[in-house]
Structures are given as C-alpha cells and as structure tokens.
mmCIF file of C-alpha atoms in Angstrom:
data_model
loop_
_atom_site.group_PDB
_atom_site.id
_atom_site.type_symbol
_atom_site.label_atom_id
_atom_site.label_comp_id
_atom_site.label_asym_id
_atom_site.label_seq_id
_atom_site.Cartn_x
_atom_site.Cartn_y
_atom_site.Cartn_z
ATOM 1 C CA GLU A 755 82.748 130.987 110.127
ATOM 2 C CA ILE A 756 82.582 133.609 113.108
ATOM 3 C CA GLN A 757 81.173 136.968 112.594
ATOM 4 C CA LEU A 758 81.280 139.867 115.442
ATOM 5 C CA VAL A 759 79.053 142.340 115.758
ATOM 6 C CA GLU A 760 79.976 145.324 118.539
ATOM 7 C CA SER A 761 77.779 147.038 120.654
ATOM 8 C CA GLY A 762 77.295 149.495 123.898
ATOM 9 C CA GLY A 763 79.254 152.780 122.873
ATOM 10 C CA ASP A 764 77.951 156.042 123.733
ATOM 11 C CA PHE A 765 79.109 159.376 124.439
ATOM 12 C CA VAL A 766 80.341 159.874 128.390
ATOM 13 C CA GLN A 767 82.309 162.101 130.107
ATOM 14 C CA PRO A 768 85.484 162.369 131.258
ATOM 15 C CA GLY A 769 86.359 160.109 134.223
ATOM 16 C CA ARG A 770 83.312 157.851 133.652
ATOM 17 C CA SER A 771 82.470 154.352 132.968
ATOM 18 C CA LEU A 772 81.488 152.135 129.757
ATOM 19 C CA ARG A 773 80.821 148.657 128.625
ATOM 20 C CA ILE A 774 80.912 147.933 125.117
ATOM 21 C CA SER A 775 80.502 144.229 123.799
ATOM 22 C CA CYS A 776 81.221 142.115 121.167
ATOM 23 C CA ALA A 777 78.501 138.842 120.314
ATOM 24 C CA ALA A 778 79.950 136.276 118.070
ATOM 25 C CA THR A 779 78.127 134.056 115.780
ATOM 26 C CA GLY A 780 78.595 130.835 114.348
ATOM 27 C CA SER A 781 81.005 128.107 116.090
ATOM 28 C CA GLY A 782 84.566 127.892 117.654
ATOM 29 C CA PHE A 783 84.209 131.058 119.496
ATOM 30 C CA ASP A 784 86.094 129.586 122.728
ATOM 31 C CA ASP A 785 88.965 128.449 120.624
ATOM 32 C CA TYR A 786 90.550 131.718 119.710
ATOM 33 C CA ALA A 787 91.647 134.416 121.282
ATOM 34 C CA MET A 788 90.133 137.439 120.879
ATOM 35 C CA HIS A 789 90.970 141.124 120.840
ATOM 36 C CA TRP A 790 90.191 144.630 120.771
ATOM 37 C CA VAL A 791 91.781 147.384 118.569
ATOM 38 C CA ARG A 792 90.747 151.180 117.984
ATOM 39 C CA GLN A 793 90.957 153.639 115.297
ATOM 40 C CA GLY A 794 91.044 157.221 116.766
ATOM 41 C CA PRO A 795 89.721 160.794 114.771
ATOM 42 C CA GLY A 796 92.178 160.985 112.010
ATOM 43 C CA LYS A 797 94.688 158.135 113.294
ATOM 44 C CA GLY A 798 95.344 154.730 111.934
ATOM 45 C CA LEU A 799 94.528 151.662 114.277
ATOM 46 C CA GLU A 800 95.541 151.050 117.766
ATOM 47 C CA TRP A 801 95.583 147.311 119.767
ATOM 48 C CA VAL A 802 93.910 147.939 123.194
ATOM 49 C CA SER A 803 93.843 144.551 124.585
ATOM 50 C CA GLY A 804 93.780 141.053 123.963
ATOM 51 C CA ILE A 805 92.506 137.505 125.788
ATOM 52 C CA SER A 806 93.228 134.484 125.804
ATOM 53 C CA TRP A 807 90.852 131.319 124.245
ATOM 54 C CA ASN A 808 89.945 130.398 127.606
ATOM 55 C CA GLY A 809 90.691 134.038 129.522
ATOM 56 C CA GLY A 810 93.565 132.660 131.628
ATOM 57 C CA SER A 811 96.111 135.461 129.656
ATOM 58 C CA GLU A 812 95.035 138.989 129.238
ATOM 59 C CA GLY A 813 97.248 141.603 127.478
ATOM 60 C CA TYR A 814 96.417 145.401 127.128
ATOM 61 C CA ALA A 815 98.394 148.585 125.965
ATOM 62 C CA GLU A 816 100.205 150.840 128.388
ATOM 63 C CA SER A 817 97.934 153.901 127.674
ATOM 64 C CA VAL A 818 94.916 151.586 129.102
ATOM 65 C CA LYS A 819 96.650 149.150 131.377
ATOM 66 C CA GLY A 820 94.714 149.707 135.000
ATOM 67 C CA ARG A 821 92.139 151.945 133.280
ATOM 68 C CA PHE A 822 90.621 149.109 130.872
ATOM 69 C CA THR A 823 89.577 145.148 131.798
ATOM 70 C CA ILE A 824 88.972 142.673 128.836
ATOM 71 C CA SER A 825 86.620 139.443 129.736
ATOM 72 C CA ARG A 826 84.863 137.312 127.927
ATOM 73 C CA ASP A 827 81.810 134.896 128.131
ATOM 74 C CA ASN A 828 82.493 131.239 126.522
ATOM 75 C CA VAL A 829 78.679 130.040 126.637
ATOM 76 C CA ASN A 830 77.116 133.161 125.627
ATOM 77 C CA ASN A 831 79.610 134.057 122.971
ATOM 78 C CA TYR A 832 80.637 137.749 124.228
ATOM 79 C CA LEU A 833 83.869 139.265 124.363
ATOM 80 C CA TYR A 834 83.712 142.274 126.382
ATOM 81 C CA LEU A 835 85.700 145.299 127.706
ATOM 82 C CA GLN A 836 85.362 147.586 130.720
ATOM 83 C CA MET A 837 86.276 150.875 130.344
ATOM 84 C CA ASP A 838 86.858 153.011 133.611
ATOM 85 C CA SER A 839 88.411 156.525 134.225
ATOM 86 C CA LEU A 840 87.719 157.226 130.758
ATOM 87 C CA ARG A 841 89.563 160.145 129.152
ATOM 88 C CA VAL A 842 89.134 162.194 126.017
ATOM 89 C CA GLU A 843 91.620 160.556 124.032
ATOM 90 C CA ASP A 844 90.074 157.261 124.829
ATOM 91 C CA THR A 845 87.570 158.651 121.766
ATOM 92 C CA ALA A 846 87.802 155.957 119.327
ATOM 93 C CA MET A 847 85.916 153.399 116.909
ATOM 94 C CA TYR A 848 86.471 150.204 118.702
ATOM 95 C CA TYR A 849 86.719 146.883 117.088
ATOM 96 C CA CYS A 850 86.595 143.233 117.973
ATOM 97 C CA THR A 851 88.582 140.921 116.152
ATOM 98 C CA LYS A 852 89.365 136.905 116.297
ATOM 99 C CA VAL A 853 93.172 135.991 115.829
ATOM 100 C CA GLY A 854 93.480 133.630 112.755
ATOM 101 C CA GLN A 855 95.542 130.775 115.147
ATOM 102 C CA GLY A 856 93.931 128.460 117.383
ATOM 103 C CA SER A 857 94.371 128.350 121.353
ATOM 104 C CA GLY A 858 97.045 129.637 123.233
ATOM 105 C CA PRO A 859 98.070 132.498 125.199
ATOM 106 C CA TYR A 860 96.736 136.202 124.440
ATOM 107 C CA HIS A 861 99.471 136.549 122.120
ATOM 108 C CA ASN A 862 100.743 133.928 119.561
ATOM 109 C CA ARG A 863 104.047 134.897 117.524
ATOM 110 C CA GLY A 864 102.698 134.772 114.018
ATOM 111 C CA ASP A 865 99.102 135.503 114.593
ATOM 112 C CA TRP A 866 96.763 137.587 112.395
ATOM 113 C CA PHE A 867 93.500 139.278 113.310
ATOM 114 C CA ASP A 868 90.153 138.181 111.110
ATOM 115 C CA PRO A 869 87.645 138.913 111.032
ATOM 116 C CA TRP A 870 86.973 141.942 112.320
ATOM 117 C CA GLY A 871 83.690 143.416 113.579
ATOM 118 C CA GLN A 872 82.428 146.711 112.212
ATOM 119 C CA GLY A 873 82.831 149.032 115.177
ATOM 120 C CA THR A 874 81.281 150.687 118.102
ATOM 121 C CA GLN A 875 82.032 154.164 118.611
ATOM 122 C CA VAL A 876 82.894 155.536 121.934
ATOM 123 C CA THR A 877 83.282 159.891 122.307
ATOM 124 C CA VAL A 878 84.826 160.903 125.295
ATOM 125 C CA SER A 879 84.600 164.711 125.909
ATOM 126 C CA ALA A 880 82.689 167.359 128.396
ATOM 127 C CA ASP B 1478 107.252 148.188 121.221
ATOM 128 C CA ILE B 1479 108.026 147.205 117.453
ATOM 129 C CA GLN B 1480 107.484 150.251 115.590
ATOM 130 C CA MET B 1481 105.985 149.871 112.210
ATOM 131 C CA THR B 1482 106.420 152.746 109.290
ATOM 132 C CA GLN B 1483 104.870 152.965 106.141
ATOM 133 C CA SER B 1484 105.530 155.276 103.176
ATOM 134 C CA PRO B 1485 104.294 156.666 101.255
ATOM 135 C CA SER B 1486 101.050 158.233 103.845
ATOM 136 C CA SER B 1487 98.879 158.352 100.962
ATOM 137 C CA LEU B 1488 99.009 157.894 96.909
ATOM 138 C CA SER B 1489 96.947 158.802 93.888
ATOM 139 C CA ALA B 1490 95.968 156.028 91.265
ATOM 140 C CA SER B 1491 93.538 155.327 88.630
ATOM 141 C CA VAL B 1492 91.480 152.191 87.995
ATOM 142 C CA GLY B 1493 93.746 149.856 86.458
ATOM 143 C CA ASP B 1494 96.730 151.153 87.717
ATOM 144 C CA GLY B 1495 99.676 149.123 89.860
ATOM 145 C CA VAL B 1496 100.673 150.539 92.734
ATOM 146 C CA SER B 1497 102.792 149.430 95.871
ATOM 147 C CA ILE B 1498 103.301 150.028 99.758
ATOM 148 C CA THR B 1499 106.268 149.427 101.767
ATOM 149 C CA CYS B 1500 106.449 148.863 105.673
ATOM 150 C CA ARG B 1501 109.418 149.284 107.664
ATOM 151 C CA ALA B 1502 109.882 147.430 110.910
ATOM 152 C CA SER B 1503 112.503 149.399 113.760
ATOM 153 C CA GLN B 1504 113.415 145.821 114.306
ATOM 154 C CA SER B 1505 114.035 142.191 112.807
ATOM 155 C CA ILE B 1506 110.981 140.166 112.621
ATOM 156 C CA SER B 1507 110.836 137.730 110.362
ATOM 157 C CA THR B 1508 108.362 137.156 108.150
ATOM 158 C CA TYR B 1509 105.611 137.932 110.718
ATOM 159 C CA VAL B 1510 104.174 140.785 109.105
ATOM 160 C CA ASN B 1511 100.187 140.942 108.424
ATOM 161 C CA TRP B 1512 97.995 143.703 106.093
ATOM 162 C CA TYR B 1513 94.993 145.007 105.850
ATOM 163 C CA ARG B 1514 92.363 146.602 104.033
ATOM 164 C CA HIS B 1515 89.910 149.324 105.893
ATOM 165 C CA LYS B 1516 87.608 151.518 104.094
ATOM 166 C CA PRO B 1517 85.358 154.245 105.764
ATOM 167 C CA GLY B 1518 82.266 152.842 107.890
ATOM 168 C CA GLU B 1519 83.792 148.758 107.214
ATOM 169 C CA ALA B 1520 85.497 146.615 109.255
ATOM 170 C CA PRO B 1521 89.138 146.020 108.349
ATOM 171 C CA ARG B 1522 89.438 143.012 106.037
ATOM 172 C CA LEU B 1523 92.379 140.946 106.358
ATOM 173 C CA LEU B 1524 94.776 140.736 102.964
ATOM 174 C CA ILE B 1525 97.900 139.046 103.767
ATOM 175 C CA TYR B 1526 99.060 137.064 106.391
ATOM 176 C CA ALA B 1527 102.750 135.720 107.366
ATOM 177 C CA SER B 1528 104.135 138.521 104.752
ATOM 178 C CA SER B 1529 103.120 136.445 101.618
ATOM 179 C CA ASN B 1530 100.003 134.566 102.251
ATOM 180 C CA LEU B 1531 97.070 135.080 100.706
ATOM 181 C CA PRO B 1532 93.297 134.095 102.849
ATOM 182 C CA SER B 1533 90.616 132.274 101.288
ATOM 183 C CA GLY B 1534 88.810 134.858 98.868
ATOM 184 C CA VAL B 1535 91.608 137.638 98.592
ATOM 185 C CA PRO B 1536 92.015 138.251 94.834
ATOM 186 C CA SER B 1537 95.424 137.640 93.470
ATOM 187 C CA ARG B 1538 95.725 140.640 92.145
ATOM 188 C CA PHE B 1539 96.742 141.324 96.007
ATOM 189 C CA SER B 1540 100.531 140.371 96.497
ATOM 190 C CA ALA B 1541 103.258 141.056 98.883
ATOM 191 C CA GLY B 1542 106.527 139.667 100.643
ATOM 192 C CA GLY B 1543 109.474 140.655 102.808
ATOM 193 C CA SER B 1544 111.446 139.763 105.811
ATOM 194 C CA GLY B 1545 113.720 140.893 108.659
ATOM 195 C CA THR B 1546 112.545 145.146 108.379
ATOM 196 C CA GLU B 1547 111.497 145.593 104.850
ATOM 197 C CA PHE B 1548 107.964 144.248 103.813
ATOM 198 C CA PHE B 1549 105.849 145.211 100.471
ATOM 199 C CA LEU B 1550 102.407 145.153 99.694
ATOM 200 C CA ASN B 1551 101.533 145.622 96.162
ATOM 201 C CA ILE B 1552 98.169 145.978 94.468
ATOM 202 C CA ALA B 1553 97.358 145.530 90.635
ATOM 203 C CA ASP B 1554 94.623 146.903 88.114
ATOM 204 C CA LEU B 1555 93.246 148.848 90.603
ATOM 205 C CA ARG B 1556 89.553 148.288 91.574
ATOM 206 C CA PRO B 1557 86.872 151.210 92.560
ATOM 207 C CA GLU B 1558 87.200 148.716 95.965
ATOM 208 C CA ASP B 1559 90.720 149.066 96.611
ATOM 209 C CA PHE B 1560 90.736 152.786 97.006
ATOM 210 C CA ALA B 1561 90.646 152.830 100.548
ATOM 211 C CA THR B 1562 93.525 152.959 103.824
ATOM 212 C CA TYR B 1563 96.435 149.652 104.055
ATOM 213 C CA PHE B 1564 97.597 148.834 107.056
ATOM 214 C CA CYS B 1565 101.036 146.354 107.769
ATOM 215 C CA GLN B 1566 101.243 145.125 111.141
ATOM 216 C CA GLN B 1567 103.808 142.931 113.228
ATOM 217 C CA SER B 1568 103.015 139.687 115.180
ATOM 218 C CA TYR B 1569 106.495 138.931 115.986
ATOM 219 C CA SER B 1570 106.534 140.316 119.674
ATOM 220 C CA ALA B 1571 103.724 141.906 122.208
ATOM 221 C CA PRO B 1572 102.197 144.039 121.853
ATOM 222 C CA PRO B 1573 101.074 144.203 118.275
ATOM 223 C CA THR B 1574 101.190 147.678 116.522
ATOM 224 C CA PHE B 1575 100.448 148.647 113.155
ATOM 225 C CA GLY B 1576 101.513 151.471 110.598
ATOM 226 C CA GLN B 1577 100.250 154.250 110.553
ATOM 227 C CA GLY B 1578 98.280 153.750 107.200
ATOM 228 C CA THR B 1579 98.451 154.484 103.658
ATOM 229 C CA LYS B 1580 95.705 155.743 102.224
ATOM 230 C CA VAL B 1581 94.984 155.460 98.563
ATOM 231 C CA GLU B 1582 92.990 157.955 96.594
ATOM 232 C CA ILE B 1583 91.571 157.770 93.227
ATOM 233 C CA LYS B 1584 93.445 160.445 91.128
#
C-alpha cells in the first residue's frame, strides 16, 4: 500500500516561487496518476493539478494554469508542484493524492482519490 | 466545470445518531461520485467510490447511493471519529470538482 508524505510548504511573499514535494513509499507509485488538491482557509477542497502515471498527460485548474507545473520522478517515487508567481489566494494546505485506478491519462472517468497525504502548508503574504 | 452542491452545510448530532447528507450535481453524472471524510489536521479519507461502493476498511455504518444529479451519504450510529467534514466529488469529467463540504458537529 502506498503512503504519501508532503513537504516543502513555507511562508512566501506574493510573486515568489516555491516547489512542494510528495514522497511515496510502498510499491506501485509509477502505475498511477497523481494529483494535488488544496484547501484554503475556511474553504472546501479544490483540485489543483494532476499528472498521468508516466508524465505524458497533465491537467491544471484554471486558477493556476500558466503559473503551476506538476511533475513526477518515478525512479525515486516523488511528485512535485512548482508554484510560480504565487498569489495571496494560493494560501492553502496542499495535499497529494493517488488515483484509485491504474494507468491512463491524468483524469479517467470514475477515478477516485485514495490515499491522501497529511498536507503541507503554503502561506503567501506580504 | 460541473458544480457539486452539498446540503446541509452543517448539522449537529449526538453519538449514536444517524445523519444524511445530500449532494447535487449541476448536470447528470451517472454514478461517478465519491465521498470523503476530513478531520482537521488529518489526511482526507475515501469513504465511498462510484456512488455506493465501500473501500476495504470503511465501516458498514456508512452507506451511499444515487445517480444522475442526486446523491446521498448516510451515516448510522455516529461515532466520535465521525464528527468531521464530509465532501462529495464528481469524477465524470475533468476537472474533478468537490462539494463545499458538510460539517458534522457534536450536539
């Protein structure tokens, strides 16, 4: 069973960049699409980005498109999110999560998210 | 994007009670709905996938169903660990979207 641990969250100023990471332990990381989901203060869950098992397919929420880049390292079992031109509204707890079903594009109809990491906090403020 | 609207936004109940949460989609999504429980400071946990299926390890006091645009999550015999926020999520089309959450509080 895969377990996920996020890291790299920090307090940054608007306009700066930050890369957060998600380390996966257990077997099968490279068989599954992976996603980032965030929860801002007092808000619900918001999907941010997803990447297929081999990195060949990516997707982004409109709110981060052109500023965030998702990537993965299937040798060392890591998922990354490069966040550029950060805004105050990007302040959130960021969770990485694995899809329940196997290989394919970043989004497959019928997919679910399981498991999730415990999150890493990103705070953007002047 | 498909909008998911949950009701109620919050509810109060006692240990041992049963509660029900509904989720409405802005368009028909067949049975492509998942449910999660999220407690502060913890990782969200998958409770239900594909409208009515319980993953291994999820207690049978959780049940769910629905299709098209209307979905429900029932929790019987509330336990202390069930006081949390519950989210529905559609996986019919990209981008995946979540309901705004239903907070279940102790009465």
